[in-house]
Amino acid sequence: MSLSKAGRVTESSSRYLAEAELPEKMTNEARKQVLEYLSKKGYNKTEAMLRAESAIQDIEGRPLVPRAEDAGGAKYGKGLELTRIWIEGNLELYKPELRRLLWPLYVYSYINLVSEYFVNEARPFFTTFQDYFKEEHPDELRALSSITLPEHVKMVEIAKIFMGSKYRLSLSSTAYFNLIQFLERKEKQGGSVILYLMQTHMNIVPIERAADDTGLAKMLRRATVAEDFPAEDEGIPGHNPGSANTDRHNASNILTKLKLGPLPLEPELLEDLEAELAEEDQKNPPGEEQSTLVDELKRMIKREESEESPNRADLPMPPSKMRDVVMEVQKVKENRDRFNIEGRTGGVGPGVSVCMFTFHNTYDKINCIDISGDNQLIAAGTSESFIQVWSLKGDGLESEHPGVPPEASKKLIGHSGPVYAVSFSPSIAGLKEPSEGFSKVIETKPTHLLSCSMDRTIRLWHLGLWQCLVVYRGHESAVWDVKWGPYGHYFVTGGRDRTARLWSQEQIGCLRLFAGHDQDVDVVGFHPNNAYVFTGSCDKTVRMWQVSNGVAVRMFTGHTGNITAISCAKNGKLLASADDQGTILLWDLGPGKLLKRMRGHGKGGIWSLDWSAESTVVMSGGMDGTVRVWDVALPNDGPTQGRVVGDGGAGTKIDGGAPAQAGPSGAGAKKKGKDTVVTPDQISAFPTKKSPVYKVKFTGMNLGVASGAFMG
């Protein structure tokens, strides 16, 4: 139909012409001629429709998407509420992963509102949506609430972190494309604002579900279990799972190869060890079903040779002494004679026993506790700046100063601020009588104690003179944690200055500086082979560092709370980390993958973790006043969600196979606490009455030892 014939058609047909027969890409000149013709003929409705359509087209006739920055402050609230309602009405299969989208959208919306000078709209937006995120992000909300002016965006740390990096999030392909289609359909109602935020500030990675997750039941179960937890690669900085490379442009899927095998013994030390073991076999022949100590050593060496081990030259150690030989002899004995824990079998957990040492009349002044490796000494650091050491056997503590009688305990005074961590030097239960060729017993008890404090120092104490030998300085603020290396000589610290530092007992300055966390380094630990250190932070990440060069080789994300405890398995292949939300995560160090989550503790923090000698069981203790034992093995296709019980419990041991019972909080709550989900990984729980558990450990013979302070 030509324009010359259009005068003989009705207005409705001319409207059809304007909508359907005009070229899709109309130049400005042609559009002007058409508008003049319609006005001349009196087709006012058609003219108005064409003018409205022309107003949102570019020069080539393509539709213009409204820009978020031109939409006004109210658009952010409308867009977020639109997205939230759509997610809550979605299929149960996709709800959990889509809900993870709301937090970064909320943060970026609020920061943009303040940055674009919509200050009056920013505060109502913050208060309207904050309740959806209070449980998982209380600290971040507290930090965001301090951003009230555009100048604050460049000053407040959380704003600098979010605006300086893209928030990474993985969504299944189906959920992602459904979301995009919905937002494009609702662009005028706020969808364009959400699309703008996603494109500008987020790195959303669509993923295909694995073949073994295609079954509906499996997918639903997977969605239910993961509902409250972020993925391994979610957040800022986003990274490939396990990788410590946070640069998304240069990140590689190839992880640094780790040497997780045990540190080889020195040839001279190995020769002396074999001789000592042969002598011990002659003096105390093994029983009928026991192997000789020499054969046990050969089995241990053969097992170690099958794994790649670090080079002793990477981290020089002092020459071995006879004390080191005696300690290795005791390790071989314990490896042969200890109670073996093989994990849960047939649904029945191993009979783990726990011995609890409780401090009374402390008036909440104890900050930290450590138990020596020979299980003879216990030390407590206090908020009153001193450390006190006791004998677990109740014997008096002797001094090397002549004429000083034994005392029930020793008080170490020197810090000028609260003591936050103490650590005994490596030790082991020694020989009870002199060996052949030696006139006295070779002491294998701890010789030194480390402590760290709010006063920014680390102190080295001699446990014979009971005096401070060295004060190490280097941290710029409070030092939160300190740990000896597995062989002594080296130790690692973490502090409020967001760094961890490696030290040598013989040097006053630090040897390595491990920097990379966005917040305080709260907990630290060593790998059993001395080649790596671990750091946990309130930025909710755990990092693994190579000691020889100070480079980060792994980063683990997935916690929803501040990291409060970390511990590496004795076999060197697994890592356990815990947070203040009561969750323990198990990581496979080689591929850097999350193995599973274990829940059962109440909130308030899991303060200590330790592994059995076989690395098959983990023990934990924390604020809820319970000691819990966990199975490391991955569950079969049984129940994955766990059972619901009361938050903690008091006075009654809870076994993994026992029926769930609701009870009061283990830390002395007078009213019923919030129910806690206990995953099937829990083997046993040992509640105290009113004693938060500061320290748990397995002895070399696999006896559980714990300590806490009575809060009555």
Coordinates of C-alpha atoms in Angstrom, one line a residue, residues 262-266 269-271 273-274 277 293-307 309 328 332 335:
P262 CA 55.4 -35.5 55.3
L263 CA 58.8 -33.8 55.7
P264 CA 61.5 -36.4 55.2
L265 CA 63.8 -37.2 58.1
E266 CA 67.4 -36.3 58.0
L269 CA 68.4 -38.8 62.3
L270 CA 66.9 -41.8 60.5
E271 CA 70.0 -43.9 61.2
L273 CA 66.1 -43.7 65.1
E274 CA 66.5 -47.1 63.6
L277 CA 64.0 -48.7 67.9
L293 CA 59.0 -50.9 66.2
V294 CA 61.5 -51.3 63.4
D295 CA 58.8 -52.8 61.1
E296 CA 56.4 -50.1 62.1
L297 CA 58.9 -47.5 61.1
K298 CA 59.5 -49.2 57.7
R299 CA 55.7 -49.2 57.1
M300 CA 55.5 -45.5 58.0
I301 CA 58.4 -44.6 55.7
K302 CA 56.9 -46.7 52.8
R303 CA 53.6 -44.9 53.2
E304 CA 55.4 -41.5 53.2
E305 CA 57.4 -42.3 50.1
S306 CA 54.2 -42.8 48.1
E307 CA 53.4 -39.0 48.5
S309 CA 57.1 -34.3 50.0
E328 CA 60.5 -39.7 66.9
V332 CA 56.5 -44.6 66.3
N335 CA 51.6 -45.1 65.9

